[in-house]
PDB file of C-alpha atoms and ligand atoms in Angstrom:
ATOM      1  CA  MET A  22      61.540  62.683 -59.016  1.00 38.00           C
ATOM      2  CA  THR A  23      58.897  62.809 -56.563  1.00 40.00           C
ATOM      3  CA  ALA A  24      55.339  64.007 -57.424  1.00 40.00           C
ATOM      4  CA  PRO A  25      54.432  67.150 -55.563  1.00 43.00           C
ATOM      5  CA  THR A  26      51.418  65.932 -53.377  1.00 43.00           C
ATOM      6  CA  HIS A  27      49.621  69.213 -52.997  1.00 47.00           C
ATOM      7  CA  THR A  28      47.479  68.760 -56.291  1.00 45.00           C
ATOM      8  CA  PRO A  29      43.614  68.621 -56.200  1.00 43.00           C
ATOM      9  CA  SER A  30      42.518  64.974 -55.244  1.00 42.00           C
ATOM     10  CA  SER A  31      40.954  62.796 -52.966  1.00 39.00           C
ATOM     11  CA  HIS A  32      42.156  62.845 -49.408  1.00 38.00           C
ATOM     12  CA  THR A  33      42.491  59.937 -47.142  1.00 36.00           C
ATOM     13  CA  PRO A  34      38.957  59.185 -45.644  1.00 35.00           C
ATOM     14  CA  THR A  35      39.923  58.661 -42.012  1.00 37.00           C
ATOM     15  CA  MET A  36      40.179  62.324 -40.597  1.00 40.00           C
ATOM     16  CA  PRO A  37      42.742  62.616 -37.810  1.00 40.00           C
ATOM     17  CA  THR A  38      41.908  63.539 -34.049  1.00 43.00           C
ATOM     18  CA  SER A  39      44.093  66.434 -33.734  1.00 52.00           C
ATOM     19  CA  ALA A  40      43.066  69.662 -32.203  1.00 61.00           C
ATOM     20  CA  GLY A  41      42.134  70.742 -35.618  1.00 73.00           C
ATOM     21  CA  GLY A  42      39.989  67.941 -36.651  1.00 78.00           C
ATOM     22  CA  THR A  43      37.016  69.650 -37.236  1.00 92.00           C
ATOM     23  CA  LEU A  44      38.763  71.896 -39.722  1.00 95.00           C
ATOM     24  CA  HIS A  45      40.688  69.409 -41.600  1.00 96.00           C
ATOM     25  CA  GLU A  46      37.799  67.840 -43.652  1.00 96.00           C
ATOM     26  CA  PRO A  47      35.927  70.994 -45.115  1.00 97.00           C
ATOM     27  CA  VAL A  48      39.259  73.012 -45.952  1.00 98.00           C
ATOM     28  CA  ILE A  49      40.591  69.799 -47.670  1.00 97.00           C
ATOM     29  CA  ASP A  50      37.398  69.100 -49.564  1.00 97.00           C
ATOM     30  CA  TRP A  51      37.342  72.723 -50.524  1.00 98.00           C
ATOM     31  CA  PHE A  52      40.900  72.652 -51.733  1.00 98.00           C
ATOM     32  CA  ASP A  53      40.033  69.476 -53.913  1.00 97.00           C
ATOM     33  CA  ALA A  54      37.294  71.701 -55.602  1.00 98.00           C
ATOM     34  CA  HIS A  55      38.683  75.088 -55.794  1.00 97.00           C
ATOM     35  CA  ALA A  56      42.671  74.881 -55.879  1.00 96.00           C
ATOM     36  CA  ARG A  57      44.188  76.534 -58.692  1.00 97.00           C
ATOM     37  CA  ASP A  58      45.924  74.576 -61.363  1.00 96.00           C
ATOM     38  CA  LEU A  59      49.316  76.079 -60.858  1.00 97.00           C
ATOM     39  CA  PRO A  60      52.783  74.521 -62.727  1.00 97.00           C
ATOM     40  CA  TRP A  61      54.480  73.718 -59.476  1.00 97.00           C
ATOM     41  CA  ARG A  62      51.474  71.718 -58.430  1.00 95.00           C
ATOM     42  CA  ARG A  63      51.923  69.411 -61.314  1.00 94.00           C
ATOM     43  CA  PRO A  64      53.529  65.944 -60.894  1.00 91.00           C
ATOM     44  CA  GLU A  65      56.243  66.977 -63.193  1.00 93.00           C
ATOM     45  CA  ALA A  66      57.441  70.007 -61.397  1.00 95.00           C
ATOM     46  CA  GLY A  67      59.132  67.463 -58.986  1.00 96.00           C
ATOM     47  CA  SER A  68      60.834  68.751 -55.977  1.00 98.00           C
ATOM     48  CA  TRP A  69      62.969  71.192 -57.745  1.00 98.00           C
ATOM     49  CA  GLY A  70      60.204  72.943 -59.094  1.00 98.00           C
ATOM     50  CA  VAL A  71      58.556  73.041 -55.853  1.00 98.00           C
ATOM     51  CA  MET A  72      61.628  74.541 -54.318  1.00 98.00           C
ATOM     52  CA  VAL A  73      61.951  77.084 -57.212  1.00 98.00           C
ATOM     53  CA  SER A  74      58.329  78.325 -56.451  1.00 98.00           C
ATOM     54  CA  GLU A  75      58.740  78.407 -52.872  1.00 97.00           C
ATOM     55  CA  PHE A  76      61.560  80.844 -53.214  1.00 97.00           C
ATOM     56  CA  MET A  77      59.846  82.964 -55.718  1.00 97.00           C
ATOM     57  CA  LEU A  78      56.272  82.952 -53.888  1.00 95.00           C
ATOM     58  CA  GLN A  79      57.652  84.177 -50.693  1.00 89.00           C
ATOM     59  CA  GLN A  80      57.179  87.854 -51.154  1.00 84.00           C
ATOM     60  CA  THR A  81      55.650  87.742 -54.857  1.00 92.00           C
ATOM     61  CA  PRO A  82      52.043  87.227 -56.090  1.00 91.00           C
ATOM     62  CA  VAL A  83      51.580  84.242 -58.211  1.00 95.00           C
ATOM     63  CA  ASN A  84      50.596  86.164 -61.610  1.00 95.00           C
ATOM     64  CA  ARG A  85      53.891  87.747 -61.402  1.00 96.00           C
ATOM     65  CA  VAL A  86      55.961  84.606 -60.585  1.00 97.00           C
ATOM     66  CA  LEU A  87      54.286  82.487 -63.202  1.00 97.00           C
ATOM     67  CA  PRO A  88      56.093  83.686 -66.542  1.00 97.00           C
ATOM     68  CA  VAL A  89      59.550  83.787 -64.559  1.00 98.00           C
ATOM     69  CA  TYR A  90      59.150  80.348 -62.979  1.00 98.00           C
ATOM     70  CA  GLU A  91      58.271  78.828 -66.418  1.00 97.00           C
ATOM     71  CA  GLN A  92      61.399  80.365 -68.159  1.00 98.00           C
ATOM     72  CA  TRP A  93      63.488  79.339 -64.980  1.00 98.00           C
ATOM     73  CA  LEU A  94      62.552  75.942 -65.316  1.00 98.00           C
ATOM     74  CA  ALA A  95      63.050  75.690 -68.893  1.00 97.00           C
ATOM     75  CA  ARG A  96      66.412  76.982 -68.698  1.00 98.00           C
ATOM     76  CA  TRP A  97      67.488  75.296 -65.522  1.00 98.00           C
ATOM     77  CA  PRO A  98      65.562  72.046 -65.209  1.00 98.00           C
ATOM     78  CA  ARG A  99      67.790  70.486 -62.552  1.00 98.00           C
ATOM     79  CA  PRO A 100      69.731  72.194 -59.692  1.00 98.00           C
ATOM     80  CA  ALA A 101      73.108  71.254 -61.450  1.00 98.00           C
ATOM     81  CA  ASP A 102      72.252  73.144 -64.429  1.00 98.00           C
ATOM     82  CA  LEU A 103      71.593  76.359 -62.383  1.00 98.00           C
ATOM     83  CA  ALA A 104      74.463  75.653 -60.114  1.00 98.00           C
ATOM     84  CA  LYS A 105      76.861  75.775 -63.545  1.00 97.00           C
ATOM     85  CA  GLU A 106      75.998  79.411 -64.042  1.00 97.00           C
ATOM     86  CA  ALA A 107      77.366  82.433 -62.342  1.00 97.00           C
ATOM     87  CA  PRO A 108      75.200  83.778 -59.774  1.00 97.00           C
ATOM     88  CA  GLY A 109      74.514  87.102 -61.803  1.00 96.00           C
ATOM     89  CA  GLU A 110      72.749  84.847 -64.185  1.00 97.00           C
ATOM     90  CA  ALA A 111      70.257  83.938 -61.350  1.00 98.00           C
ATOM     91  CA  VAL A 112      70.059  87.712 -60.557  1.00 97.00           C
ATOM     92  CA  ARG A 113      69.242  88.399 -64.333  1.00 97.00           C
ATOM     93  CA  ALA A 114      66.699  85.757 -64.863  1.00 97.00           C
ATOM     94  CA  TRP A 115      64.930  86.811 -61.736  1.00 97.00           C
ATOM     95  CA  GLY A 116      63.800  89.813 -63.485  1.00 93.00           C
ATOM     96  CA  ARG A 117      61.288  92.075 -61.843  1.00 91.00           C
ATOM     97  CA  LEU A 118      60.195  89.525 -59.149  1.00 95.00           C
ATOM     98  CA  GLY A 119      61.633  91.929 -56.440  1.00 92.00           C
ATOM     99  CA  TYR A 120      63.699  90.993 -53.323  1.00 93.00           C
ATOM    100  CA  PRO A 121      66.524  89.827 -55.442  1.00 94.00           C
ATOM    101  CA  ARG A 122      68.695  88.344 -52.747  1.00 95.00           C
ATOM    102  CA  ARG A 123      66.610  85.415 -53.252  1.00 96.00           C
ATOM    103  CA  ALA A 124      67.968  84.707 -56.552  1.00 97.00           C
ATOM    104  CA  LEU A 125      71.558  84.654 -55.121  1.00 97.00           C
ATOM    105  CA  ARG A 126      70.126  82.106 -52.377  1.00 97.00           C
ATOM    106  CA  LEU A 127      68.493  79.871 -54.754  1.00 97.00           C
ATOM    107  CA  HIS A 128      71.633  79.708 -56.789  1.00 98.00           C
ATOM    108  CA  GLY A 129      73.807  78.815 -53.669  1.00 97.00           C
ATOM    109  CA  ALA A 130      71.117  76.594 -52.618  1.00 98.00           C
ATOM    110  CA  ALA A 131      71.209  74.718 -56.134  1.00 98.00           C
ATOM    111  CA  VAL A 132      75.212  74.535 -55.821  1.00 98.00           C
ATOM    112  CA  ALA A 133      75.037  73.015 -52.344  1.00 98.00           C
ATOM    113  CA  ILE A 134      72.397  70.432 -53.681  1.00 98.00           C
ATOM    114  CA  THR A 135      74.754  69.629 -56.506  1.00 98.00           C
ATOM    115  CA  GLU A 136      77.756  69.376 -54.300  1.00 97.00           C
ATOM    116  CA  ARG A 137      76.580  67.622 -51.141  1.00 96.00           C
ATOM    117  CA  HIS A 138      73.365  65.565 -52.565  1.00 97.00           C
ATOM    118  CA  GLY A 139      74.326  64.557 -55.999  1.00 97.00           C
ATOM    119  CA  GLY A 140      72.142  66.773 -57.732  1.00 97.00           C
ATOM    120  CA  ASP A 141      68.718  65.834 -56.070  1.00 97.00           C
ATOM    121  CA  VAL A 142      66.905  68.121 -53.719  1.00 98.00           C
ATOM    122  CA  PRO A 143      67.364  66.464 -50.606  1.00 98.00           C
ATOM    123  CA  THR A 144      64.160  64.807 -48.752  1.00 97.00           C
ATOM    124  CA  GLU A 145      64.798  65.476 -44.906  1.00 96.00           C
ATOM    125  CA  HIS A 146      63.669  68.443 -43.480  1.00 97.00           C
ATOM    126  CA  ALA A 147      66.902  68.683 -41.626  1.00 97.00           C
ATOM    127  CA  GLN A 148      69.044  68.382 -44.719  1.00 97.00           C
ATOM    128  CA  LEU A 149      66.986  71.006 -46.592  1.00 98.00           C
ATOM    129  CA  LEU A 150      67.424  73.201 -43.511  1.00 97.00           C
ATOM    130  CA  ALA A 151      71.122  72.836 -43.811  1.00 97.00           C
ATOM    131  CA  LEU A 152      71.259  74.198 -47.190  1.00 96.00           C
ATOM    132  CA  PRO A 153      72.433  77.894 -47.571  1.00 91.00           C
ATOM    133  CA  GLY A 154      69.737  80.242 -47.979  1.00 90.00           C
ATOM    134  CA  ILE A 155      66.794  78.307 -46.760  1.00 95.00           C
ATOM    135  CA  GLY A 156      64.804  78.802 -43.516  1.00 93.00           C
ATOM    136  CA  GLU A 157      62.279  77.123 -41.545  1.00 93.00           C
ATOM    137  CA  TYR A 158      59.397  78.044 -43.917  1.00 94.00           C
ATOM    138  CA  THR A 159      61.125  76.846 -46.978  1.00 96.00           C
ATOM    139  CA  ALA A 160      62.468  73.699 -45.799  1.00 97.00           C
ATOM    140  CA  ALA A 161      59.162  72.776 -44.192  1.00 97.00           C
ATOM    141  CA  ALA A 162      57.148  73.769 -47.432  1.00 97.00           C
ATOM    142  CA  VAL A 163      59.330  71.829 -49.667  1.00 98.00           C
ATOM    143  CA  ALA A 164      59.141  68.602 -47.291  1.00 98.00           C
ATOM    144  CA  SER A 165      55.669  69.037 -47.266  1.00 97.00           C
ATOM    145  CA  PHE A 166      54.580  69.668 -50.973  1.00 97.00           C
ATOM    146  CA  ALA A 167      57.288  67.843 -52.569  1.00 97.00           C
ATOM    147  CA  TYR A 168      57.575  64.908 -50.311  1.00 97.00           C
ATOM    148  CA  GLY A 169      54.034  64.794 -48.609  1.00 96.00           C
ATOM    149  CA  GLN A 170      55.690  64.974 -45.217  1.00 97.00           C
ATOM    150  CA  ARG A 171      54.015  66.343 -41.797  1.00 97.00           C
ATOM    151  CA  HIS A 172      55.342  69.824 -41.111  1.00 97.00           C
ATOM    152  CA  ALA A 173      53.701  73.286 -40.043  1.00 96.00           C
ATOM    153  CA  VAL A 174      54.133  75.521 -42.999  1.00 96.00           C
ATOM    154  CA  LEU A 175      53.440  78.845 -41.750  1.00 95.00           C
ATOM    155  CA  ASP A 176      53.244  81.641 -44.484  1.00 93.00           C
ATOM    156  CA  THR A 177      51.694  84.932 -44.530  1.00 93.00           C
ATOM    157  CA  ASN A 178      48.021  83.197 -45.910  1.00 95.00           C
ATOM    158  CA  VAL A 179      48.146  80.476 -43.318  1.00 97.00           C
ATOM    159  CA  ARG A 180      49.085  82.605 -40.609  1.00 97.00           C
ATOM    160  CA  ARG A 181      46.107  84.901 -41.644  1.00 97.00           C
ATOM    161  CA  VAL A 182      43.574  82.136 -41.694  1.00 98.00           C
ATOM    162  CA  LEU A 183      44.717  80.600 -38.269  1.00 97.00           C
ATOM    163  CA  SER A 184      44.447  84.012 -36.553  1.00 97.00           C
ATOM    164  CA  ARG A 185      41.005  84.403 -37.812  1.00 97.00           C
ATOM    165  CA  ALA A 186      39.453  80.989 -37.787  1.00 97.00           C
ATOM    166  CA  VAL A 187      41.403  79.603 -34.467  1.00 96.00           C
ATOM    167  CA  THR A 188      42.695  82.614 -32.552  1.00 95.00           C
ATOM    168  CA  GLY A 189      39.849  84.984 -33.290  1.00 96.00           C
ATOM    169  CA  VAL A 190      41.900  88.082 -34.371  1.00 95.00           C
ATOM    170  CA  GLN A 191      41.762  89.904 -37.795  1.00 95.00           C
ATOM    171  CA  TYR A 192      45.521  89.832 -38.408  1.00 94.00           C
ATOM    172  CA  PRO A 193      48.514  87.761 -36.989  1.00 94.00           C
ATOM    173  CA  PRO A 194      51.139  89.735 -35.631  1.00 92.00           C
ATOM    174  CA  ASN A 195      54.092  91.166 -37.690  1.00 89.00           C
ATOM    175  CA  ALA A 196      56.430  88.642 -37.305  1.00 90.00           C
ATOM    176  CA  THR A 197      55.856  84.951 -36.636  1.00 92.00           C
ATOM    177  CA  THR A 198      55.707  84.046 -32.901  1.00 95.00           C
ATOM    178  CA  ALA A 199      56.362  80.950 -31.053  1.00 95.00           C
ATOM    179  CA  ALA A 200      52.658  80.871 -30.175  1.00 96.00           C
ATOM    180  CA  GLU A 201      51.892  80.706 -33.667  1.00 96.00           C
ATOM    181  CA  ARG A 202      54.111  77.772 -34.144  1.00 95.00           C
ATOM    182  CA  ARG A 203      52.723  75.860 -31.344  1.00 96.00           C
ATOM    183  CA  LEU A 204      49.134  76.462 -32.927  1.00 96.00           C
ATOM    184  CA  ALA A 205      50.478  75.243 -36.342  1.00 96.00           C
ATOM    185  CA  ARG A 206      51.856  72.181 -34.943  1.00 95.00           C
ATOM    186  CA  GLU A 207      48.691  71.510 -32.905  1.00 95.00           C
ATOM    187  CA  LEU A 208      46.453  71.759 -35.635  1.00 96.00           C
ATOM    188  CA  LEU A 209      48.551  69.539 -37.749  1.00 96.00           C
ATOM    189  CA  PRO A 210      46.479  66.297 -38.993  1.00 95.00           C
ATOM    190  CA  ASP A 211      48.178  63.219 -37.480  1.00 94.00           C
ATOM    191  CA  ASP A 212      48.932  61.296 -40.902  1.00 94.00           C
ATOM    192  CA  GLU A 213      51.652  62.798 -43.191  1.00 95.00           C
ATOM    193  CA  ARG A 214      49.481  62.707 -46.271  1.00 94.00           C
ATOM    194  CA  THR A 215      46.573  64.575 -44.884  1.00 96.00           C
ATOM    195  CA  ALA A 216      48.905  67.005 -43.075  1.00 97.00           C
ATOM    196  CA  SER A 217      50.471  67.955 -46.265  1.00 97.00           C
ATOM    197  CA  ARG A 218      47.236  68.560 -47.875  1.00 97.00           C
ATOM    198  CA  TRP A 219      46.155  70.639 -45.056  1.00 97.00           C
ATOM    199  CA  ALA A 220      49.338  72.886 -45.258  1.00 97.00           C
ATOM    200  CA  ALA A 221      48.397  73.446 -49.123  1.00 97.00           C
ATOM    201  CA  ALA A 222      44.591  73.639 -48.514  1.00 98.00           C
ATOM    202  CA  THR A 223      44.958  76.544 -45.570  1.00 98.00           C
ATOM    203  CA  MET A 224      47.629  78.453 -47.940  1.00 96.00           C
ATOM    204  CA  GLU A 225      45.309  78.405 -50.912  1.00 97.00           C
ATOM    205  CA  LEU A 226      42.009  79.291 -48.714  1.00 98.00           C
ATOM    206  CA  GLY A 227      44.305  82.379 -47.363  1.00 97.00           C
ATOM    207  CA  ALA A 228      45.340  83.334 -50.936  1.00 95.00           C
ATOM    208  CA  LEU A 229      41.494  83.065 -52.370  1.00 96.00           C
ATOM    209  CA  VAL A 230      38.982  83.243 -49.904  1.00 98.00           C
ATOM    210  CA  CYS A 231      40.468  84.636 -46.486  1.00 98.00           C
ATOM    211  CA  THR A 232      42.534  87.617 -48.017  1.00 96.00           C
ATOM    212  CA  ALA A 233      44.091  90.462 -46.270  1.00 91.00           C
ATOM    213  CA  LYS A 234      41.790  92.899 -47.740  1.00 88.00           C
ATOM    214  CA  ASN A 235      38.690  91.233 -48.458  1.00 89.00           C
ATOM    215  CA  GLU A 236      37.678  87.969 -46.693  1.00 95.00           C
ATOM    216  CA  THR A 237      34.603  86.132 -48.375  1.00 97.00           C
ATOM    217  CA  CYS A 238      33.362  84.262 -45.335  1.00 98.00           C
ATOM    218  CA  GLN A 239      30.255  83.373 -47.829  1.00 97.00           C
ATOM    219  CA  ARG A 240      32.490  81.367 -49.898  1.00 97.00           C
ATOM    220  CA  CYS A 241      34.665  79.804 -46.772  1.00 98.00           C
ATOM    221  CA  PRO A 242      34.124  76.130 -45.771  1.00 98.00           C
ATOM    222  CA  ILE A 243      34.621  76.955 -42.136  1.00 97.00           C
ATOM    223  CA  ALA A 244      32.657  80.312 -41.855  1.00 97.00           C
ATOM    224  CA  ALA A 245      30.367  78.307 -39.284  1.00 96.00           C
ATOM    225  CA  GLN A 246      33.415  77.794 -36.922  1.00 95.00           C
ATOM    226  CA  CYS A 247      35.364  80.636 -37.464  1.00 97.00           C
ATOM    227  CA  ALA A 248      36.310  82.199 -34.010  1.00 96.00           C
ATOM    228  CA  TRP A 249      36.705  86.024 -35.625  1.00 97.00           C
ATOM    229  CA  ARG A 250      33.568  85.726 -37.369  1.00 97.00           C
ATOM    230  CA  LEU A 251      31.635  84.279 -34.627  1.00 96.00           C
ATOM    231  CA  ALA A 252      32.923  86.986 -32.345  1.00 96.00           C
ATOM    232  CA  GLY A 253      31.473  89.849 -34.613  1.00 96.00           C
ATOM    233  CA  LYS A 254      34.546  90.512 -36.495  1.00 95.00           C
ATOM    234  CA  PRO A 255      36.102  92.657 -33.815  1.00 94.00           C
ATOM    235  CA  ALA A 256      38.584  95.245 -35.294  1.00 89.00           C
ATOM    236  CA  HIS A 257      42.213  94.843 -35.402  1.00 85.00           C
ATOM    237  CA  ASP A 258      43.716  96.384 -32.128  1.00 82.00           C
ATOM    238  CA  GLY A 259      47.156  95.043 -32.359  1.00 77.00           C
ATOM    239  CA  PRO A 260      50.321  97.158 -33.575  1.00 76.00           C
ATOM    240  CA  ALA A 261      49.913  98.987 -36.728  1.00 75.00           C
ATOM    241  CA  ARG A 262      50.653  96.555 -39.570  1.00 73.00           C
ATOM    242  CA  ARG A 263      53.555  97.022 -41.968  1.00 69.00           C
ATOM    243  CA  GLY A 264      53.001  98.972 -44.937  1.00 66.00           C
ATOM    244  CA  GLN A 265      54.044  97.884 -48.474  1.00 67.00           C
ATOM    245  CA  THR A 266      55.300 101.371 -49.686  1.00 80.00           C
ATOM    246  CA  TYR A 267      57.692 101.023 -52.679  1.00 83.00           C
ATOM    247  CA  ALA A 268      57.599 104.331 -54.506  1.00 84.00           C
ATOM    248  CA  GLY A 269      60.763 106.439 -53.427  1.00 87.00           C
ATOM    249  CA  THR A 270      62.210 103.857 -51.115  1.00 91.00           C
ATOM    250  CA  ASP A 271      65.824 102.616 -51.640  1.00 92.00           C
ATOM    251  CA  ARG A 272      64.108  99.189 -52.770  1.00 92.00           C
ATOM    252  CA  GLN A 273      62.807 101.331 -55.634  1.00 93.00           C
ATOM    253  CA  VAL A 274      66.208 102.550 -56.624  1.00 95.00           C
ATOM    254  CA  ARG A 275      67.835  99.397 -56.246  1.00 96.00           C
ATOM    255  CA  GLY A 276      65.596  97.902 -58.571  1.00 95.00           C
ATOM    256  CA  LYS A 277      66.171 100.575 -61.166  1.00 95.00           C
ATOM    257  CA  LEU A 278      70.082  99.760 -60.839  1.00 96.00           C
ATOM    258  CA  LEU A 279      69.584  96.469 -61.269  1.00 95.00           C
ATOM    259  CA  ALA A 280      67.181  96.872 -64.440  1.00 95.00           C
ATOM    260  CA  VAL A 281      69.852  98.518 -66.147  1.00 96.00           C
ATOM    261  CA  LEU A 282      72.655  95.758 -65.172  1.00 96.00           C
ATOM    262  CA  ARG A 283      70.272  92.815 -66.217  1.00 94.00           C
ATOM    263  CA  GLU A 284      69.750  94.248 -69.379  1.00 92.00           C
ATOM    264  CA  ALA A 285      73.393  95.113 -70.172  1.00 93.00           C
ATOM    265  CA  LEU A 286      75.611  92.785 -71.998  1.00 89.00           C
ATOM    266  CA  ALA A 287      78.769  94.393 -70.824  1.00 94.00           C
ATOM    267  CA  PRO A 288      80.070  96.146 -67.546  1.00 96.00           C
ATOM    268  CA  VAL A 289      78.156  99.106 -67.060  1.00 97.00           C
ATOM    269  CA  PRO A 290      79.981 102.798 -66.179  1.00 96.00           C
ATOM    270  CA  GLN A 291      78.742 104.496 -63.169  1.00 94.00           C
ATOM    271  CA  ALA A 292      77.666 107.534 -65.218  1.00 94.00           C
ATOM    272  CA  VAL A 293      75.114 105.293 -66.812  1.00 95.00           C
ATOM    273  CA  LEU A 294      73.598 103.997 -63.473  1.00 96.00           C
ATOM    274  CA  ASP A 295      73.573 107.547 -62.267  1.00 95.00           C
ATOM    275  CA  ARG A 296      70.718 108.401 -64.573  1.00 95.00           C
ATOM    276  CA  VAL A 297      68.467 106.326 -63.067  1.00 94.00           C
ATOM    277  CA  TRP A 298      67.608 108.318 -60.081  1.00 95.00           C
ATOM    278  CA  ASP A 299      68.428 112.000 -59.458  1.00 92.00           C
ATOM    279  CA  GLU A 300      69.030 112.123 -55.621  1.00 94.00           C
ATOM    280  CA  PRO A 301      72.809 111.409 -55.309  1.00 95.00           C
ATOM    281  CA  VAL A 302      72.888 110.246 -51.729  1.00 94.00           C
ATOM    282  CA  GLN A 303      70.178 107.560 -51.770  1.00 95.00           C
ATOM    283  CA  ARG A 304      71.288 106.443 -55.046  1.00 96.00           C
ATOM    284  CA  ALA A 305      74.764 105.810 -53.613  1.00 95.00           C
ATOM    285  CA  ARG A 306      73.227 104.179 -50.381  1.00 96.00           C
ATOM    286  CA  ALA A 307      71.464 101.760 -52.881  1.00 96.00           C
ATOM    287  CA  LEU A 308      74.257 101.024 -55.293  1.00 96.00           C
ATOM    288  CA  ASP A 309      76.645 100.308 -52.207  1.00 95.00           C
ATOM    289  CA  GLY A 310      73.770  98.005 -50.783  1.00 96.00           C
ATOM    290  CA  LEU A 311      73.642  96.118 -53.933  1.00 96.00           C
ATOM    291  CA  VAL A 312      77.361  95.595 -53.741  1.00 96.00           C
ATOM    292  CA  SER A 313      77.500  94.499 -49.833  1.00 95.00           C
ATOM    293  CA  ASP A 314      74.688  92.149 -50.538  1.00 94.00           C
ATOM    294  CA  GLY A 315      76.704  90.304 -53.210  1.00 95.00           C
ATOM    295  CA  LEU A 316      74.058  91.313 -56.048  1.00 96.00           C
ATOM    296  CA  VAL A 317      76.386  93.804 -57.909  1.00 96.00           C
ATOM    297  CA  GLU A 318      80.229  93.318 -58.548  1.00 96.00           C
ATOM    298  CA  PRO A 319      82.309  96.692 -58.883  1.00 96.00           C
ATOM    299  CA  LEU A 320      85.224  96.613 -61.363  1.00 96.00           C
ATOM    300  CA  PRO A 321      88.219  98.939 -61.535  1.00 95.00           C
ATOM    301  CA  GLY A 322      87.507 101.880 -63.685  1.00 94.00           C
ATOM    302  CA  GLY A 323      84.096 102.507 -61.968  1.00 94.00           C
ATOM    303  CA  LEU A 324      82.360  99.830 -63.907  1.00 97.00           C
ATOM    304  CA  TYR A 325      79.686  97.517 -62.601  1.00 97.00           C
ATOM    305  CA  ARG A 326      78.031  94.096 -63.712  1.00 96.00           C
ATOM    306  CA  LEU A 327      76.025  91.484 -62.141  1.00 96.00           C
ATOM    307  CA  PRO A 328      78.214  88.865 -60.186  1.00 95.00           C
ATOM    308  CA  LEU A 329      80.113  86.188 -61.895  1.00 91.00           C
ATOM    309  CA  THR A 330      81.151  84.381 -58.765  1.00 84.00           C
TER     310      THR A 330
HETATM  311  S1  SF4 B 420      35.107  82.731 -42.378  1.00 89.91           S
HETATM  312 FE1  SF4 B 420      35.747  84.664 -43.139  1.00 89.91          FE
HETATM  313  S2  SF4 B 420      37.508  85.381 -41.820  1.00 89.91           S
HETATM  314 FE2  SF4 B 420      36.797  83.075 -40.875  1.00 89.91          FE
HETATM  315  S3  SF4 B 420      38.332  82.094 -42.047  1.00 89.91           S
HETATM  316 FE3  SF4 B 420      36.664  82.142 -43.458  1.00 89.91          FE
HETATM  317  S4  SF4 B 420      37.120  83.695 -44.857  1.00 89.91           S
HETATM  318 FE4  SF4 B 420      38.465  83.911 -43.333  1.00 89.91          FE
END
């Protein structure tokens, strides 16, 4: 088991000379002093703990992830433990984290790790990327945080920090662009260990200081060189930012349907599911979506359950 490398500790004294050279030292020093003590950053988390956390954290805040993460790792301490279970058990344990397809994808990755890699999370970025359900972000994050490798890890927090500090605009584009990827690669410290710490440190800076709603520049270690701040914080003039509306959406209906199925010990009749939402067209659309996503299994006789296979 390899210890994650993004715990706060002293970093290599020799700062690299890449494009972000003047940013690296203050951001990593700030991280050493201020990083939160989170379970997936502790050595005992190992590469599987890092992978589980990355799946959970992609669209869910830390405080909601923490209890589910702890229960998940206690129940399935290795990929093979999860791989033995029905995928529906992963959906059940996912609880209310939202975007439950992530639970199925994590289960699928655990099966592939068990079958192809003897139960150990692979160390190579290409092998990680080849696992089902793992995209560029997760492969880079696991390679960087679990194995201390040099990869551009571009989540929403990092993208926001780079867009402000370096590009000089308040918000990054709605979807990650090739220009952002290029910039993130150019800014990577040259040596592996510093690069992995830089990745974790920029992510933490975006989560704690340079947040979407309320940047606290007086606490920011790179305020003196932040392009957006130095330009007088010009207002966002790009495309409208995506909202996070939940109430009344199909996502909300899906969440209510899944909540019933998670609690059920036996297959659930359609009539019970019908009680969760009054509007029949939207309710049917949400249920159809869950079935086609593989999150719910329809059975003969109008019964439904979480998937067994
Ligand atoms: S100075 Fe302010 S806007 Fe710039 S990176 Fe720091 S917190 Fe963000």
